[in-house]
CSV table of C-alpha atoms (C1' of nucleotides) in Angstrom, one decimal:
chain,number,residue,atom,x,y,z
A,1,MET,CA,-41.6,-19.2,-16.0
A,2,LYS,CA,-39.1,-21.7,-14.5
A,3,HIS,CA,-35.6,-21.2,-15.9
A,4,THR,CA,-32.9,-23.9,-16.1
A,5,ILE,CA,-29.5,-22.4,-15.5
A,6,PHE,CA,-26.0,-24.1,-15.8
A,7,HIS,CA,-22.9,-22.8,-14.0
A,8,ILE,CA,-19.7,-24.2,-15.4
A,9,ASP,CA,-16.6,-24.0,-13.3
A,10,VAL,CA,-13.2,-25.3,-14.5
A,11,ASN,CA,-11.6,-27.5,-11.6
A,12,SER,CA,-8.4,-25.7,-10.3
A,13,ALA,CA,-8.5,-23.8,-13.6
A,14,TYR,CA,-4.9,-22.4,-13.8
A,15,LEU,CA,-3.4,-25.7,-12.6
A,16,SER,CA,-5.6,-27.9,-14.8
A,17,TRP,CA,-4.7,-25.8,-17.8
A,18,GLU,CA,-1.0,-25.9,-17.2
A,19,ALA,CA,-1.1,-29.7,-16.5
A,20,THR,CA,-3.0,-30.2,-19.8
A,21,TYR,CA,-0.6,-28.1,-21.7
A,22,ARG,CA,2.4,-29.9,-20.4
A,23,ILE,CA,0.8,-33.3,-21.2
A,24,ASN,CA,-0.2,-32.3,-24.7
A,25,THR,CA,3.3,-30.7,-25.6
A,26,GLN,CA,5.2,-33.5,-23.8
A,27,VAL,CA,7.0,-30.9,-21.7
A,28,SER,CA,6.6,-33.5,-18.9
A,29,CYS,CA,5.1,-36.9,-18.4
A,30,ILE,CA,4.0,-36.0,-14.9
A,31,ASP,CA,0.4,-34.8,-14.5
A,32,LEU,CA,0.6,-31.8,-12.1
A,33,ARG,CA,-2.9,-32.5,-11.0
A,34,THR,CA,-1.8,-35.9,-9.5
A,35,ILE,CA,1.0,-34.4,-7.3
A,36,PRO,CA,1.1,-31.6,-4.6
A,37,SER,CA,1.5,-28.6,-7.0
A,38,ILE,CA,0.4,-25.0,-7.4
A,39,ILE,CA,0.5,-22.1,-9.8
A,40,GLY,CA,2.3,-19.2,-8.0
A,41,GLY,CA,4.3,-16.0,-8.5
A,42,ASP,CA,7.9,-15.2,-8.0
A,43,GLU,CA,8.8,-14.6,-4.3
A,44,SER,CA,12.0,-12.6,-5.2
A,45,LYS,CA,9.7,-10.1,-6.9
A,46,ARG,CA,7.3,-10.2,-3.9
A,47,HIS,CA,4.6,-11.8,-6.0
A,48,GLY,CA,4.7,-14.9,-3.8
A,49,ILE,CA,1.1,-16.1,-3.4
A,50,VAL,CA,-0.8,-19.3,-4.3
A,51,LEU,CA,-3.0,-18.6,-7.4
A,52,ALA,CA,-4.3,-22.2,-7.9
A,53,LYS,CA,-3.7,-25.7,-6.2
A,54,SER,CA,-3.9,-29.2,-7.1
A,55,ILE,CA,-6.2,-31.5,-5.1
A,56,PRO,CA,-3.2,-33.3,-3.6
A,57,ALA,CA,-1.8,-29.8,-2.6
A,58,LYS,CA,-5.2,-29.1,-0.9
A,59,LYS,CA,-4.9,-32.1,1.2
A,60,TYR,CA,-1.8,-30.5,2.8
A,61,GLY,CA,-4.1,-27.6,3.9
A,62,ILE,CA,-2.7,-25.2,1.2
A,63,LYS,CA,-5.1,-22.4,0.3
A,64,THR,CA,-5.5,-20.1,-2.6
A,65,GLY,CA,-4.1,-16.6,-1.7
A,66,GLU,CA,-1.7,-17.8,0.9
A,67,SER,CA,2.0,-17.0,0.7
A,68,LEU,CA,4.3,-19.4,-1.1
A,69,PHE,CA,6.5,-19.5,2.0
A,70,SER,CA,3.7,-20.9,4.2
A,71,ALA,CA,2.5,-23.3,1.4
A,72,ARG,CA,6.1,-24.8,1.2
A,73,GLN,CA,6.2,-25.1,5.0
A,74,LYS,CA,3.0,-27.2,4.8
A,75,CYS,CA,4.4,-29.3,1.9
A,76,PRO,CA,8.2,-29.2,1.3
A,77,SER,CA,8.0,-31.2,-1.9
A,78,LEU,CA,5.5,-28.8,-3.4
A,79,VAL,CA,6.0,-28.1,-7.2
A,80,ILE,CA,5.5,-24.5,-8.0
A,81,VAL,CA,4.9,-23.3,-11.5
A,82,PRO,CA,4.6,-19.7,-12.7
A,83,PRO,CA,1.4,-18.6,-14.3
A,84,ASN,CA,1.1,-18.4,-18.2
A,85,TYR,CA,-1.9,-16.0,-18.7
A,86,LYS,CA,-1.8,-16.3,-22.5
A,87,LEU,CA,-2.3,-20.0,-22.2
A,88,PHE,CA,-5.1,-19.5,-19.7
A,89,MET,CA,-6.9,-17.2,-22.1
A,90,GLN,CA,-6.6,-19.7,-24.9
A,91,CYS,CA,-8.1,-22.5,-22.8
A,92,SER,CA,-10.9,-20.3,-21.7
A,93,ASN,CA,-11.7,-19.3,-25.2
A,94,ALA,CA,-11.6,-23.0,-26.5
A,95,MET,CA,-14.2,-23.8,-23.7
A,96,VAL,CA,-16.4,-20.9,-24.6
A,97,ASP,CA,-16.3,-22.0,-28.2
A,98,ILE,CA,-17.7,-25.4,-27.3
A,99,PHE,CA,-20.6,-23.7,-25.4
A,100,LYS,CA,-21.4,-21.6,-28.4
A,101,GLU,CA,-21.9,-24.6,-30.4
A,102,TYR,CA,-25.1,-25.2,-28.4
A,103,PHE,CA,-26.0,-22.0,-26.7
A,104,PRO,CA,-26.9,-18.7,-28.4
A,105,LEU,CA,-26.1,-17.0,-25.1
A,106,VAL,CA,-23.0,-17.6,-23.1
A,107,GLU,CA,-22.2,-15.4,-20.0
A,108,ARG,CA,-18.5,-15.3,-19.3
A,109,TYR,CA,-18.5,-14.7,-15.6
A,110,SER,CA,-14.7,-14.9,-15.3
A,111,VAL,CA,-11.8,-16.6,-17.2
A,112,ASP,CA,-12.9,-20.1,-15.8
A,113,GLU,CA,-16.6,-19.6,-15.2
A,114,CYS,CA,-19.6,-19.4,-17.4
A,115,PHE,CA,-23.4,-19.3,-17.0
A,116,LEU,CA,-25.6,-20.9,-19.7
A,117,ASP,CA,-29.4,-20.8,-20.0
A,118,TYR,CA,-30.8,-24.3,-20.8
A,119,THR,CA,-34.4,-23.2,-20.5
A,120,ASN,CA,-36.6,-24.7,-23.3
A,121,MET,CA,-33.7,-26.7,-24.6
A,122,SER,CA,-34.8,-30.1,-23.2
A,123,HIS,CA,-36.7,-31.2,-26.3
A,124,HIS,CA,-33.6,-30.7,-28.4
A,125,PHE,CA,-30.9,-31.9,-26.1
A,126,GLY,CA,-32.6,-34.1,-23.4
A,127,SER,CA,-32.7,-33.6,-19.6
A,128,PRO,CA,-30.6,-31.0,-18.1
A,129,ILE,CA,-28.5,-33.7,-16.2
A,130,SER,CA,-27.9,-35.9,-19.2
A,131,PHE,CA,-26.9,-32.8,-21.3
A,132,ALA,CA,-24.6,-31.5,-18.6
A,133,HIS,CA,-22.8,-34.9,-18.6
A,134,HIS,CA,-22.4,-34.6,-22.4
A,135,LEU,CA,-21.1,-31.2,-22.2
A,136,LYS,CA,-18.6,-32.1,-19.3
A,137,ASP,CA,-17.3,-35.1,-21.1
A,138,LYS,CA,-16.9,-33.3,-24.4
A,139,ILE,CA,-14.7,-30.6,-22.7
A,140,GLN,CA,-12.6,-33.3,-21.1
A,141,LYS,CA,-12.3,-35.3,-24.4
A,142,GLU,CA,-11.5,-32.4,-26.6
A,143,LEU,CA,-9.6,-30.0,-24.3
A,144,GLY,CA,-8.2,-32.3,-21.7
A,145,PHE,CA,-9.4,-30.7,-18.5
A,146,THR,CA,-12.4,-31.3,-16.2
A,147,VAL,CA,-15.2,-29.0,-15.1
A,148,ASN,CA,-18.0,-29.0,-12.5
A,149,ILE,CA,-21.4,-28.1,-13.5
A,150,GLY,CA,-24.1,-26.8,-11.2
A,151,ILE,CA,-27.8,-26.9,-12.3
A,152,SER,CA,-30.7,-24.9,-10.8
A,153,ASN,CA,-33.4,-22.3,-11.5
A,154,ASN,CA,-31.3,-19.3,-11.0
A,155,LYS,CA,-27.6,-18.2,-11.3
A,156,LEU,CA,-27.0,-18.1,-7.5
A,157,LEU,CA,-28.1,-21.6,-6.9
A,158,ALA,CA,-26.4,-23.0,-10.0
A,159,LYS,CA,-23.1,-21.4,-8.9
A,160,MET,CA,-23.6,-22.7,-5.3
A,161,ALA,CA,-24.1,-26.1,-6.8
A,162,SER,CA,-21.0,-26.1,-8.9
A,163,ASP,CA,-19.0,-25.5,-5.9
A,164,PHE,CA,-20.1,-28.9,-4.2
A,165,GLU,CA,-17.9,-31.8,-4.4
A,166,LYS,CA,-15.1,-31.7,-7.0
A,167,PRO,CA,-13.7,-32.5,-9.5
A,168,ASN,CA,-15.5,-33.6,-12.6
A,169,LYS,CA,-18.9,-33.6,-11.0
A,170,ILE,CA,-22.5,-32.4,-11.7
A,171,HIS,CA,-24.7,-31.2,-9.0
A,172,THR,CA,-28.2,-29.9,-8.8
A,173,LEU,CA,-29.4,-27.4,-6.2
A,174,PHE,CA,-33.1,-26.8,-7.0
A,175,PRO,CA,-35.3,-24.9,-4.5
A,176,ASN,CA,-36.6,-28.0,-2.9
A,177,GLU,CA,-33.0,-29.1,-2.2
A,178,ILE,CA,-31.8,-25.9,-0.5
A,179,GLN,CA,-32.6,-27.1,3.1
A,180,GLU,CA,-30.8,-30.4,2.7
A,181,LYS,CA,-27.9,-29.4,0.5
A,182,MET,CA,-27.1,-25.7,1.3
A,183,TRP,CA,-28.4,-24.8,4.7
A,184,PRO,CA,-26.0,-27.1,6.6
A,185,LEU,CA,-23.0,-25.4,5.0
A,186,PRO,CA,-20.9,-22.8,6.9
A,187,VAL,CA,-22.1,-19.3,6.3
A,188,ARG,CA,-18.7,-18.3,4.7
A,189,ASP,CA,-19.5,-20.8,1.8
A,190,LEU,CA,-22.3,-18.5,0.6
A,191,PHE,CA,-21.6,-16.3,-2.3
A,192,MET,CA,-21.1,-12.7,-1.1
A,193,VAL,CA,-20.2,-13.6,2.4
A,194,GLY,CA,-16.5,-12.8,2.6
A,195,ARG,CA,-14.0,-12.5,5.4
A,196,ALA,CA,-15.5,-9.5,7.1
A,197,SER,CA,-19.2,-10.5,6.9
A,198,ASN,CA,-18.3,-14.0,8.1
A,199,ALA,CA,-16.6,-12.6,11.2
A,200,LYS,CA,-19.6,-10.4,12.0
A,201,LEU,CA,-22.0,-13.2,11.4
A,202,ILE,CA,-20.1,-15.5,13.8
A,203,LYS,CA,-20.3,-12.7,16.5
A,204,LEU,CA,-24.1,-12.6,16.0
A,205,GLY,CA,-24.2,-16.4,16.5
A,206,ILE,CA,-25.0,-17.2,12.9
A,207,TYR,CA,-22.8,-20.1,11.7
A,208,THR,CA,-24.6,-21.9,8.9
A,209,ILE,CA,-26.4,-20.7,5.7
A,210,GLY,CA,-29.6,-22.1,7.2
A,211,GLU,CA,-29.3,-19.9,10.3
A,212,LEU,CA,-28.7,-16.9,8.1
A,213,ALA,CA,-31.7,-17.8,5.9
A,214,ASN,CA,-33.9,-18.0,9.1
A,215,SER,CA,-32.6,-14.9,10.9
A,216,ASP,CA,-34.4,-11.6,11.0
A,217,PRO,CA,-33.7,-9.4,7.9
A,218,GLU,CA,-34.1,-6.3,10.0
A,219,LEU,CA,-31.3,-7.4,12.4
A,220,LEU,CA,-29.2,-8.1,9.4
A,221,TYR,CA,-29.9,-4.6,8.0
A,222,ALA,CA,-28.9,-3.0,11.3
A,223,HIS,CA,-25.5,-4.7,11.0
A,224,PHE,CA,-24.9,-4.9,7.3
A,225,LYS,CA,-27.1,-2.2,5.7
A,226,SER,CA,-28.3,-3.4,2.3
A,227,HIS,CA,-25.8,-6.1,2.1
A,228,GLY,CA,-27.7,-7.8,4.9
A,229,TYR,CA,-30.9,-8.0,2.8
A,230,LEU,CA,-28.8,-9.4,0.0
A,231,ILE,CA,-27.2,-12.2,1.9
A,232,HIS,CA,-30.5,-13.1,3.6
A,233,ALA,CA,-32.1,-13.4,0.1
A,234,TYR,CA,-29.1,-15.5,-1.1
A,235,ALA,CA,-29.3,-17.8,1.9
A,236,ASN,CA,-33.0,-18.5,0.9
A,237,GLY,CA,-32.0,-19.1,-2.7
A,238,ILE,CA,-33.6,-16.0,-4.0
A,239,ALA,CA,-31.8,-14.1,-6.8
A,240,THR,CA,-33.2,-12.4,-9.8
A,241,SER,CA,-30.2,-11.8,-12.1
A,242,ILE,CA,-30.6,-13.3,-15.6
A,243,VAL,CA,-27.9,-14.8,-17.9
A,244,LYS,CA,-26.6,-11.9,-19.8
A,245,PRO,CA,-26.0,-12.1,-23.6
A,246,CYS,CA,-22.5,-10.6,-23.3
A,247,SER,CA,-20.4,-9.0,-20.7
A,248,PRO,CA,-21.5,-5.4,-20.1
A,249,GLU,CA,-19.0,-2.7,-21.2
A,250,ALA,CA,-16.3,-2.0,-18.6
A,251,LYS,CA,-16.8,0.8,-16.1
A,252,GLY,CA,-13.0,1.4,-15.8
A,253,ILE,CA,-9.6,0.2,-16.8
A,254,GLY,CA,-6.8,-0.1,-14.3
A,255,ASN,CA,-3.3,-1.7,-13.9
A,256,SER,CA,-1.3,-2.1,-10.8
A,257,THR,CA,1.9,-3.7,-9.7
A,258,THR,CA,3.8,-4.8,-6.6
A,259,ILE,CA,7.3,-3.5,-6.9
A,260,SER,CA,10.2,-5.9,-6.2
A,261,PHE,CA,11.7,-3.3,-3.8
A,262,ASP,CA,10.5,-0.4,-1.7
A,263,VAL,CA,10.3,2.9,-3.7
A,264,THR,CA,11.4,5.8,-1.6
A,265,ASP,CA,11.8,8.5,-4.2
A,266,SER,CA,9.3,10.2,-6.4
A,267,ARG,CA,11.3,9.9,-9.5
A,268,THR,CA,11.2,6.1,-9.5
A,269,ALA,CA,7.5,6.0,-8.4
A,270,LYS,CA,6.7,8.2,-11.4
A,271,LEU,CA,8.5,6.0,-13.8
A,272,ILE,CA,6.5,3.1,-12.6
A,273,LEU,CA,3.3,5.1,-12.8
A,274,LEU,CA,4.3,6.0,-16.5
A,275,SER,CA,4.8,2.3,-17.2
A,276,LEU,CA,1.3,1.6,-15.8
A,277,THR,CA,-0.2,4.6,-17.6
A,278,GLU,CA,1.2,3.4,-20.9
A,279,THR,CA,-0.6,0.0,-20.7
A,280,VAL,CA,-3.8,1.4,-19.4
A,281,CYS,CA,-4.0,3.9,-22.1
A,282,MET,CA,-3.2,1.3,-24.7
A,283,ARG,CA,-6.1,-0.7,-23.5
A,284,LEU,CA,-8.3,2.4,-23.4
A,285,ARG,CA,-7.5,3.3,-27.0
A,286,ASP,CA,-7.9,-0.4,-27.9
A,287,SER,CA,-11.5,-0.4,-26.6
A,288,ASP,CA,-12.2,3.0,-28.4
A,289,MET,CA,-13.1,4.7,-25.2
A,290,ILE,CA,-12.0,7.9,-23.5
A,291,ALA,CA,-11.9,8.6,-19.8
A,292,LYS,CA,-12.8,11.6,-17.6
A,293,MET,CA,-11.8,10.2,-14.1
A,294,VAL,CA,-8.3,9.2,-13.2
A,295,SER,CA,-7.1,7.7,-10.0
A,296,VAL,CA,-3.9,6.6,-8.3
A,297,SER,CA,-3.5,4.0,-5.5
A,298,ILE,CA,-0.5,3.5,-3.3
A,299,LYS,CA,0.2,0.6,-0.9
A,300,SER,CA,3.0,1.3,1.6
A,301,HIS,CA,5.7,-1.0,2.9
A,302,ASP,CA,3.4,-1.7,5.9
A,303,PHE,CA,0.4,-2.5,3.8
A,304,ILE,CA,-1.5,0.7,4.3
A,305,SER,CA,-3.4,1.7,1.2
A,306,LEU,CA,-4.5,5.1,0.1
A,307,SER,CA,-6.0,6.4,-3.1
A,308,HIS,CA,-6.6,9.8,-4.7
A,309,GLN,CA,-8.7,10.6,-7.8
A,310,MET,CA,-9.6,13.6,-10.0
A,311,GLN,CA,-11.9,14.5,-12.8
A,312,LEU,CA,-10.1,15.7,-16.0
A,313,THR,CA,-11.5,18.9,-17.6
A,314,GLU,CA,-12.1,16.8,-20.7
A,315,SER,CA,-12.3,13.1,-21.4
A,316,THR,CA,-9.3,11.8,-23.2
A,317,ASP,CA,-7.2,8.8,-24.2
A,318,ILE,CA,-3.9,10.6,-24.5
A,319,THR,CA,-1.1,9.0,-22.6
A,320,ASN,CA,0.6,12.3,-21.9
A,321,ASP,CA,-2.5,14.1,-20.6
A,322,ILE,CA,-3.4,11.2,-18.3
A,323,TYR,CA,0.2,10.8,-17.1
A,324,LYS,CA,0.2,14.4,-16.2
A,325,ALA,CA,-2.9,14.1,-14.0
A,326,ILE,CA,-1.5,10.9,-12.5
A,327,CYS,CA,1.7,12.8,-11.4
A,328,THR,CA,-0.3,15.5,-9.8
A,329,LEU,CA,-2.4,13.0,-7.9
A,330,PHE,CA,0.6,11.1,-6.8
A,331,ASP,CA,2.3,14.4,-5.6
A,332,GLU,CA,-0.8,15.3,-3.6
A,333,ALA,CA,-1.4,11.8,-2.1
A,334,TRP,CA,2.1,10.4,-1.3
A,335,ASN,CA,3.0,10.7,2.4
A,336,LYS,CA,6.7,9.7,1.8
A,337,GLU,CA,6.1,6.2,3.3
A,338,PRO,CA,8.1,3.6,1.4
A,339,ILE,CA,6.0,2.3,-1.4
A,340,ARG,CA,5.3,-1.4,-2.1
A,341,HIS,CA,2.5,-1.2,-4.6
A,342,LEU,CA,1.4,1.4,-7.1
A,343,GLY,CA,-1.8,1.4,-9.3
A,344,ILE,CA,-3.6,3.6,-11.6
A,345,ARG,CA,-7.2,3.5,-13.0
A,346,VAL,CA,-9.3,5.4,-15.5
A,347,SER,CA,-13.1,5.5,-15.2
A,348,SER,CA,-16.1,7.5,-16.2
A,349,LEU,CA,-15.6,6.1,-19.7
A,350,SER,CA,-17.5,7.2,-22.8
A,351,SER,CA,-17.3,6.1,-26.4
A,352,LYS,CA,-14.6,7.8,-28.4
A,353,THR,CA,-16.7,8.1,-31.6
A,354,ASN,CA,-19.0,11.1,-31.9
A,355,THR,CA,-17.4,13.1,-29.0
A,356,GLN,CA,-17.0,16.8,-29.4
A,357,LEU,CA,-13.5,18.3,-29.0
A,358,SER,CA,-13.1,21.9,-27.7
A,359,LEU,CA,-11.7,23.9,-30.5
A,360,PHE,CA,-9.1,25.4,-28.1
A,361,ASP,CA,-7.2,22.1,-27.7
A,362,PHE,CA,-7.6,20.9,-31.2
A,363,ASP,CA,-4.0,21.2,-32.4
A,364,LYS,CA,-2.4,19.8,-29.3
A,365,HIS,CA,-4.9,17.0,-29.3
A,366,GLU,CA,-4.1,16.2,-32.9
A,367,LYS,CA,-0.5,16.0,-32.3
A,368,TYR,CA,-0.6,13.7,-29.3
A,369,THR,CA,-3.3,11.4,-30.8
A,370,ALA,CA,-1.1,10.9,-33.8
A,371,LEU,CA,1.8,10.2,-31.6
A,372,ASP,CA,-0.2,7.6,-29.5
A,373,GLU,CA,-1.5,6.0,-32.7
A,374,SER,CA,1.9,5.5,-34.2
A,375,ILE,CA,3.3,4.0,-31.0
A,376,ASP,CA,0.4,1.6,-30.7
A,377,LYS,CA,1.0,0.5,-34.3
A,378,ILE,CA,4.7,0.0,-33.9
A,379,ARG,CA,4.2,-2.0,-30.7
A,380,LEU,CA,1.5,-4.1,-32.4
A,381,ARG,CA,3.8,-4.8,-35.4
A,382,TYR,CA,7.2,-5.2,-33.6
A,383,GLY,CA,6.4,-6.0,-30.1
A,384,ASN,CA,5.7,-4.0,-27.0
A,385,THR,CA,9.4,-3.3,-26.1
A,386,SER,CA,10.2,-2.1,-29.7
A,387,ILE,CA,9.5,1.4,-28.7
A,388,ILE,CA,9.9,2.8,-25.2
A,389,ARG,CA,10.3,6.2,-23.5
A,390,ALA,CA,13.8,7.4,-23.2
A,391,SER,CA,13.3,8.0,-19.4
A,392,PHE,CA,13.3,4.2,-18.9
A,393,LEU,CA,16.8,3.7,-20.4
A,394,HIS,CA,19.3,2.5,-17.9
A,395,SER,CA,16.5,2.7,-15.2
A,396,GLY,CA,16.3,-1.0,-14.6
A,397,LEU,CA,12.5,-0.7,-14.7
A,398,ARG,CA,10.0,-2.2,-17.1
A,399,PRO,CA,8.8,0.3,-19.6
A,400,LEU,CA,5.3,-1.2,-19.7
A,401,ASN,CA,3.6,-2.7,-16.7
A,402,GLY,CA,0.4,-4.6,-16.3
A,403,GLY,CA,-2.0,-6.4,-18.7
A,404,MET,CA,-1.9,-5.4,-22.4
A,405,PRO,CA,-4.7,-5.2,-24.8
A,406,GLU,CA,-5.8,-8.7,-25.9
A,407,GLU,CA,-3.9,-10.1,-28.9
A,408,ASN,CA,-5.3,-12.5,-31.2
A,409,TYR,CA,-4.0,-15.8,-29.9
A,410,PRO,CA,-4.5,-18.9,-31.9
A,411,ILE,CA,-7.3,-21.0,-30.4
A,412,MET,CA,-6.3,-23.9,-28.4
A,413,SER,CA,-7.3,-26.7,-30.7
A,414,SER,CA,-4.8,-25.5,-33.3
A,415,LEU,CA,-2.1,-25.3,-30.6
A,416,LEU,CA,-2.5,-28.9,-29.5
B,1,DT,C1',0.7,-12.6,6.1
B,2,DC,C1',7.2,-13.8,4.1
B,3,DT,C1',0.3,-11.1,2.0
B,4,DG,C1',-1.1,-10.5,-6.7
B,5,DG,C1',-3.9,-8.2,-10.0
B,6,DG,C1',-8.1,-7.4,-12.3
B,7,DG,C1',-12.6,-5.8,-11.4
B,8,DT,C1',-17.7,-4.0,-9.2
B,9,DC,C1',-20.6,-1.9,-5.8
B,10,DC,C1',-21.7,0.4,-1.4
B,11,DT,C1',-21.4,3.9,2.2
B,12,DA,C1',-20.0,7.7,5.3
B,13,DG,C1',-18.8,12.2,5.4
B,14,DG,C1',-17.9,16.7,3.6
B,15,DA,C1',-18.9,20.5,0.3
B,16,DC,C1',-22.2,23.0,-1.6
B,17,DC,C1',-26.9,24.7,-2.8
B,18,DC,C1',-31.5,26.5,-1.7
C,1,DT,C1',-23.1,32.4,15.8
C,2,DC,C1',-25.7,29.3,21.6
C,3,DT,C1',-27.1,28.5,13.4
C,4,DG,C1',-32.4,24.2,10.2
C,5,DG,C1',-33.3,20.9,7.0
C,6,DG,C1',-33.2,18.9,2.7
C,7,DG,C1',-31.0,17.7,-1.6
C,8,DT,C1',-27.1,16.5,-4.6
C,9,DC,C1',-22.5,15.5,-5.8
C,10,DC,C1',-17.9,14.1,-4.9
C,11,DT,C1',-14.3,11.4,-2.6
C,12,DA,C1',-11.8,7.8,0.1
C,13,DG,C1',-12.1,3.6,1.9
C,14,DG,C1',-13.7,-0.9,2.3
C,15,DA,C1',-16.4,-5.0,1.0
C,16,DC,C1',-16.9,-8.6,-2.3
C,17,DC,C1',-15.8,-11.5,-6.6
C,18,DC,C1',-12.4,-14.4,-9.6
DNA sequence: TCTGGGGTCCTAGGACCC
DNA sequence: TCTGGGGTCCTAGGACCC
């Protein structure tokens, strides 16, 4: 059966959302989307990269991911605004709520992208193109920002289509349009061809998606292993993934941070690791999961990364137990190079309910579980900084680091 | 590169077993 | 030790996405 799939992509999401917010709250009468502007981090904290850009900023050659320093060199009058992730989540939720008015099934691919399955909906809502216009215009009218919508028979082609001309546009990329609309594009534009694959393909003399589509899959396998078969199929518009009812359960939970200075002593490093462990464990408990695998990653002053991982003897969600493992891993892994970035991650997750506990650890387990529970409650009620570990006092370091469990933000319409 | 933070998946190589 | 051939599991690193 032929499916009809939509891919919705918010145009310059972070920037559009901030612009919409500023207009609606009269913070400023200037629409950020109409001037060279970007959403970016704080250079003094070494978080200085471009997260999103306006179309006028793009005209200066500014790219997502580049340093603020180089962006400002390209455009000295550039307006730089810090990210407001709570706002972004509200805007994303508001958009998903609109989709749910029509679609029983919304796949949230990222904060600013969704897949929808329009198969068999034409007799209710009209042709895919006319309904896509209705959807796009409704979002703009009710929420104030624009989206691109890509339409095809599978997710890959719908996603490629939404990436064509922007903003506020609807494109189709049905199989009979592949040759004309997709094959002339540079191979780098294909989903799953990143920097490394692009460089290797260029060396093989493959420059366009069409050339990739028509190259020998065995040659690709020789250079890319299974990834070669994947990008060959994608270049031919072949993909089998279906729109999923909801996001599958997470495989792991991690937080990481770039530190505003180079860390050269293990005491400071471990305090930062503790601040990351606190937030990761809060998220873990929030999701009612326990973890068996723990890993630490370190990025040095000269951008060399290393990682180290271990299995715990038993799955847990106890901050103290996970932190102990983190410290062991750090001591084993650190080569004394100055540290720029630290990360921790837990994985091999299982559901907390109906898990057996060894009798041996029962008392200790009870004690720490009760402790974590109380701390989580106090933080939920009085704020995340209301209770912190004594070791952070006078340290000048943040006691919690990285994303927190999702709070219940008011939906956007009530905010505007 | 004055180069973020959250993820997923794949693979090479080593340990270990028979 | 002038040492075979599978299989499985684990780890570190790297690729990709937003």
